Each structure stands twice: as C-alpha cells, then as structure tokens.
C-alpha cells in the first residue's frame, strides 16, 4: 500500500509541476477550475446526494459559480499593481477564513454540534461551495502573483504552500506511525494522533527555516514567517479533519477512488482548500 501511495504521489507531483510551471496562466486558470469541478462532484457524495443527475448538476454549478465570481465579481483582478490582493479578492479570502474558523469549530465539537447539518443535503452542499470556490480562486491568485514581472514567481509561491501542507502531512504520517499513541480526535478521525500532529508541525518548522535560509533571509527575521507557516500547517490539518468529519457522517471511507492508494481528489486537496485562503491573508499582512 505504501509503495502504491508513493508511486501515485510521484505521478501527481510531476503533473502538478508541469501544470504550475509549463501551462500558460489562462490555461492553468480554467483547467484548474475543471479539476475543482470534479472535486465538487465528489463533494456531492459527501452531501449524500444520490441522484447522478443532481451530482453532475452540483458540479456544473460549482464551475459556473467559480467562473462568475472570477469574471464578474473579481473582474479577473486578483492583485493590485503593487503586489497586494485586490480589495474584492481580500474580502473573498476573508470570508473563506471565517468559513474555516466555523468549520474548525464544528470539527472540535463533533459530534455534539452536527445536529444542524447532519444528513442535511442542502447545508452540506453549501459547505462544498464555501470550501471549493474560494480555494480555487486562492490557487489562481497564488499562480498569478507577480506574473507580469516573472511568470514563475507565482508558481514558486504556490509550490511553497503545497510544501507546507505536504510537510505537515508527511511529518504527521511518519511521526504517527513511529510514536503515535494518543488519539487526536477519535470521534472524527481515529487514525490521527497527537504525536503525529506534533511531528507534522515540526516538519513545517524545518521547511520554513530551510526555505528562509535558502533565500538568504536574516535569521533574526525567521520567527514571524515560521509562525505563519505553523498556522498554515494547523489550518491544513483542520481542512483534513473537516472532510473526515463529513465522510464519517456520510458513512464513507474515501471521497472517491480516482487515485490508487490515495482515494479521491478531495482526499488529496482537503488540506489545501483550507491552507490556501488563509495563506493569502497572512501573506498580504506579513510579506
């Protein structure tokens, strides 16, 4: 199983790097929207929508809403000329952060707080749009950062966010396997441990320090960026736990079967959907 997971992860990594660094921005924007549309299709199952027609309609609506938000609300303006988030984009990311604060609260109080949304298809469908659409806008925003100055600067920025999430995930996996004995949130995800969570955060700290050292950042200035990276690591864990909570409520082990050894698309991007909007807000304030 581990060999299969590693093989799939390597293939996905190559595809991701090619998409980030080789695709023109416009191609990346709209192809990634279709990918998130497939994520919405998987989410429809988390929402316990059984009709195939409604599942496809839900996914199509996610694509249309995402395109409308990008074209008509944001008007394609994600950044200002000075490299800051546009006001409308900032507001959207702020709303996403509020959603993730609420989602994290629902995870913390589960199962006591699930009466409002348990088996409520419409409520969980709205949860999906609140999760996926801002996450897609955040991904495109990362990719577009300083695009006119350097077409790859945004790709590196996006890759850094992915690196934070992957470090937290990999560190948690191996630390949990080696040292895990105390359950983190057994009602939500019985396999996750406190030791694994700590191991993930240690991995994030190491990544943050290495990246700053490689970019010749003065050691005296490492603290705030490192703390921000840890915050991203923590919220990415809640992104994972949030999907686990919904899967448990729907009686599902994985969101899908598209990736051998990894489950569905949502199983791969759940942490990222939480991390990217929060990263953009922190990046705006502390960069």
XYZ file of C-alpha atoms in Angstrom:
287
model
C 0.000 0.000 0.000
C 2.824 2.427 0.884
C 4.571 1.679 -2.432
C 1.333 2.368 -4.298
C 0.811 5.610 -2.387
C 4.349 6.760 -3.173
C 4.019 5.888 -6.875
C 0.722 7.746 -7.180
C 2.123 10.716 -5.266
C 5.141 10.924 -7.587
C 2.954 10.850 -10.704
C 0.663 13.524 -9.267
C 3.697 15.593 -8.305
C 5.024 15.552 -11.870
C 1.611 16.540 -13.252
C 1.312 19.360 -10.720
C 4.771 20.738 -11.501
C 4.037 20.641 -15.217
C 0.747 22.467 -14.669
C 2.322 25.124 -12.447
C 5.413 25.864 -14.500
C 4.513 24.900 -18.080
C 0.887 25.872 -18.604
C 0.064 29.442 -19.658
C -1.788 31.298 -16.922
C -5.126 31.285 -18.749
C -4.919 27.544 -19.379
C -3.982 26.925 -15.762
C -6.895 29.048 -14.557
C -9.632 27.265 -16.463
C -8.227 23.744 -16.330
C -7.834 24.033 -12.559
C -11.469 25.166 -12.365
C -12.489 21.922 -14.075
C -10.410 19.983 -11.556
C -12.218 21.726 -8.716
C -15.463 20.981 -10.538
C -14.612 17.301 -10.250
C -13.944 17.932 -6.576
C -17.484 19.304 -6.350
C -18.757 16.092 -7.946
C -17.079 14.132 -5.155
C -18.441 16.587 -2.587
C -21.979 15.876 -3.774
C -21.492 12.353 -2.443
C -20.320 13.737 0.904
C -23.551 15.739 0.879
C -25.362 12.404 0.450
C -26.813 13.381 -2.914
C -27.694 10.049 -4.509
C -29.043 11.135 -7.896
C -26.361 11.112 -10.597
C -28.121 13.939 -12.404
C -28.079 16.110 -9.287
C -24.440 15.193 -8.623
C -23.421 16.326 -12.110
C -25.606 19.423 -11.811
C -23.983 20.317 -8.496
C -20.527 20.007 -10.051
C -21.564 22.057 -13.085
C -22.968 24.768 -10.812
C -19.658 24.886 -8.933
C -17.819 25.530 -12.211
C -20.316 28.185 -13.306
C -20.294 29.946 -9.920
C -16.494 29.882 -9.828
C -16.272 31.337 -13.337
C -18.818 34.041 -12.498
C -17.002 35.011 -9.298
C -13.740 35.284 -11.232
C -15.110 37.108 -14.279
C -17.859 39.327 -12.884
C -17.148 39.851 -9.175
C -13.355 39.944 -9.256
C -13.307 41.004 -12.926
C -10.122 38.996 -13.289
C -8.282 41.415 -10.973
C -6.745 39.295 -8.228
C -3.788 41.534 -7.360
C -3.037 45.248 -7.375
C -0.128 46.653 -9.348
C 1.853 46.856 -6.088
C 1.562 43.108 -5.489
C -1.211 43.160 -2.887
C -4.522 41.316 -3.019
C -7.250 43.379 -4.634
C -9.911 44.549 -2.197
C -12.555 42.208 -3.598
C -10.187 39.247 -3.543
C -9.156 40.079 0.011
C -12.822 40.172 1.046
C -13.414 36.786 -0.574
C -10.404 35.255 1.186
C -11.531 36.803 4.469
C -14.950 35.180 4.065
C -13.160 31.888 3.389
C -11.178 32.323 6.614
C -14.410 32.895 8.536
C -15.796 29.722 6.989
C -12.727 27.759 8.044
C -12.977 29.128 11.571
C -16.576 27.864 11.671
C -15.630 24.556 10.067
C -12.822 24.073 12.599
C -15.283 24.773 15.405
C -17.644 22.132 14.000
C -14.752 19.667 13.999
C -13.845 20.490 17.600
C -17.394 19.977 18.903
C -18.219 16.936 16.731
C -20.485 15.018 17.172
C -22.320 17.331 19.551
C -22.628 20.127 17.002
C -23.715 18.093 13.998
C -27.455 18.393 14.565
C -27.654 21.455 12.338
C -26.042 19.836 9.321
C -26.168 16.054 9.815
C -27.851 14.437 6.797
C -28.842 17.916 5.572
C -28.046 17.751 1.863
C -28.564 21.437 1.137
C -26.472 22.590 4.082
C -23.578 20.299 3.187
C -23.875 21.334 -0.456
C -23.371 24.952 0.618
C -20.396 23.804 2.714
C -18.894 22.457 -0.505
C -19.205 25.729 -2.377
C -17.745 27.649 0.583
C -14.804 25.257 0.575
C -14.037 24.768 -3.101
C -14.738 28.081 -4.832
C -12.546 30.313 -2.601
C -9.862 27.604 -2.687
C -9.813 27.694 -6.489
C -9.631 31.495 -6.514
C -6.805 31.271 -3.967
C -4.888 28.797 -6.138
C -5.202 31.009 -9.211
C -4.209 34.026 -7.102
C -1.054 32.265 -5.956
C -0.181 31.314 -9.523
C -0.806 34.859 -10.785
C 1.332 36.622 -8.166
C 3.825 38.997 -9.870
C 3.090 37.231 -13.161
C 3.985 40.251 -15.286
C 7.393 40.550 -13.607
C 8.248 36.862 -13.521
C 5.898 34.234 -14.910
C 7.192 31.614 -12.470
C 7.181 33.629 -9.234
C 3.576 32.681 -8.509
C 4.269 29.056 -9.344
C 7.027 29.005 -6.723
C 4.728 30.689 -4.216
C 2.009 28.090 -4.832
C 4.586 25.315 -4.573
C 5.684 26.698 -1.205
C 2.113 26.479 0.106
C 1.859 22.927 -1.204
C 5.170 22.201 0.506
C 3.830 23.382 3.860
C 0.798 21.127 3.541
C 2.804 18.159 2.286
C 5.379 18.587 5.060
C 2.634 18.607 7.675
C 1.049 15.537 6.096
C 4.263 13.538 5.687
C 5.606 14.520 9.111
C 2.313 13.553 10.726
C 2.241 10.215 8.908
C 5.705 9.052 9.931
C 5.626 10.544 13.441
C 2.222 8.966 13.996
C 3.469 5.593 12.766
C 6.548 5.719 14.984
C 5.356 7.470 18.122
C 1.566 7.718 17.890
C -0.291 6.530 20.980
C -2.640 9.367 21.965
C -5.659 9.933 19.730
C -6.051 13.463 18.393
C -9.782 13.495 17.626
C -11.073 9.916 17.775
C -14.660 10.922 17.024
C -13.590 12.499 13.742
C -10.542 10.554 12.549
C -9.490 7.639 14.797
C -6.205 7.123 12.957
C -4.755 10.555 13.727
C -2.648 11.037 16.847
C -1.348 13.953 18.884
C 2.207 12.755 18.277
C 1.561 12.703 14.536
C 0.167 16.224 14.647
C 3.244 17.461 16.531
C 5.507 15.664 14.057
C 3.736 17.417 11.215
C 4.276 20.828 12.795
C 7.958 20.045 13.393
C 8.287 19.202 9.696
C 6.643 22.523 8.805
C 9.079 24.433 11.030
C 12.020 22.674 9.379
C 10.693 23.533 5.915
C 10.133 27.175 6.883
C 13.676 27.513 8.215
C 15.256 25.793 5.210
C 13.347 27.960 2.709
C 14.281 31.168 4.532
C 17.912 30.087 4.791
C 17.991 29.235 1.072
C 16.555 32.675 0.262
C 19.136 34.460 2.439
C 16.600 35.760 4.941
C 18.302 37.120 8.045
C 17.929 34.651 10.924
C 16.621 37.475 13.103
C 13.591 37.692 10.790
C 12.718 33.994 10.780
C 10.240 33.996 13.661
C 7.118 35.602 12.140
C 7.237 33.691 8.819
C 7.827 30.443 10.706
C 4.849 31.100 12.977
C 2.725 31.865 9.909
C 3.803 28.568 8.349
C 2.810 26.711 11.514
C -0.589 28.445 11.418
C -0.988 27.217 7.834
C 0.034 23.736 8.952
C -2.573 23.774 11.719
C -5.391 25.010 9.487
C -4.434 22.436 6.845
C -4.914 19.747 9.492
C -8.389 21.117 10.157
C -9.091 21.005 6.424
C -8.278 17.306 6.516
C -10.321 16.761 9.677
C -13.278 18.669 8.249
C -13.501 16.324 5.283
C -13.028 13.338 7.609
C -15.964 14.588 9.667
C -18.197 14.803 6.598
C -17.074 11.382 5.363
C -17.855 9.872 8.753
C -21.292 11.455 8.728
C -21.927 10.101 5.214
C -20.536 6.659 6.059
C -17.692 6.957 3.532
C -14.054 5.892 3.875
C -12.758 7.908 0.910
C -14.283 10.662 -1.202
C -13.584 8.635 -4.344
C -11.301 6.083 -5.994
C -9.639 8.101 -8.754
C -6.140 7.916 -7.216
C -4.838 4.419 -6.336
C -3.778 4.312 -2.699
C -4.980 7.857 -2.077
C -8.748 7.730 -2.583
C -10.461 10.645 -4.269
C -9.462 14.130 -5.334
C -10.870 15.669 -2.159
C -8.739 13.297 -0.102
C -5.701 14.907 -1.746
C -6.747 18.564 -1.673
C -8.785 18.799 1.539
C -5.871 20.301 3.470
C -5.038 22.681 0.623
C -8.580 24.042 0.418
C -8.151 25.363 3.949
C -4.499 26.363 3.697
C -4.525 28.485 0.538
C -7.056 31.200 1.500
C -5.524 31.577 4.968
C -2.031 31.760 3.466
C -3.100 34.593 1.161
C -4.456 36.630 4.075
C -1.283 36.110 6.120
C 0.887 36.761 3.071
C -0.895 40.063 2.469
C -0.296 41.223 6.033
C 3.236 39.971 6.664
C 5.038 39.837 3.307
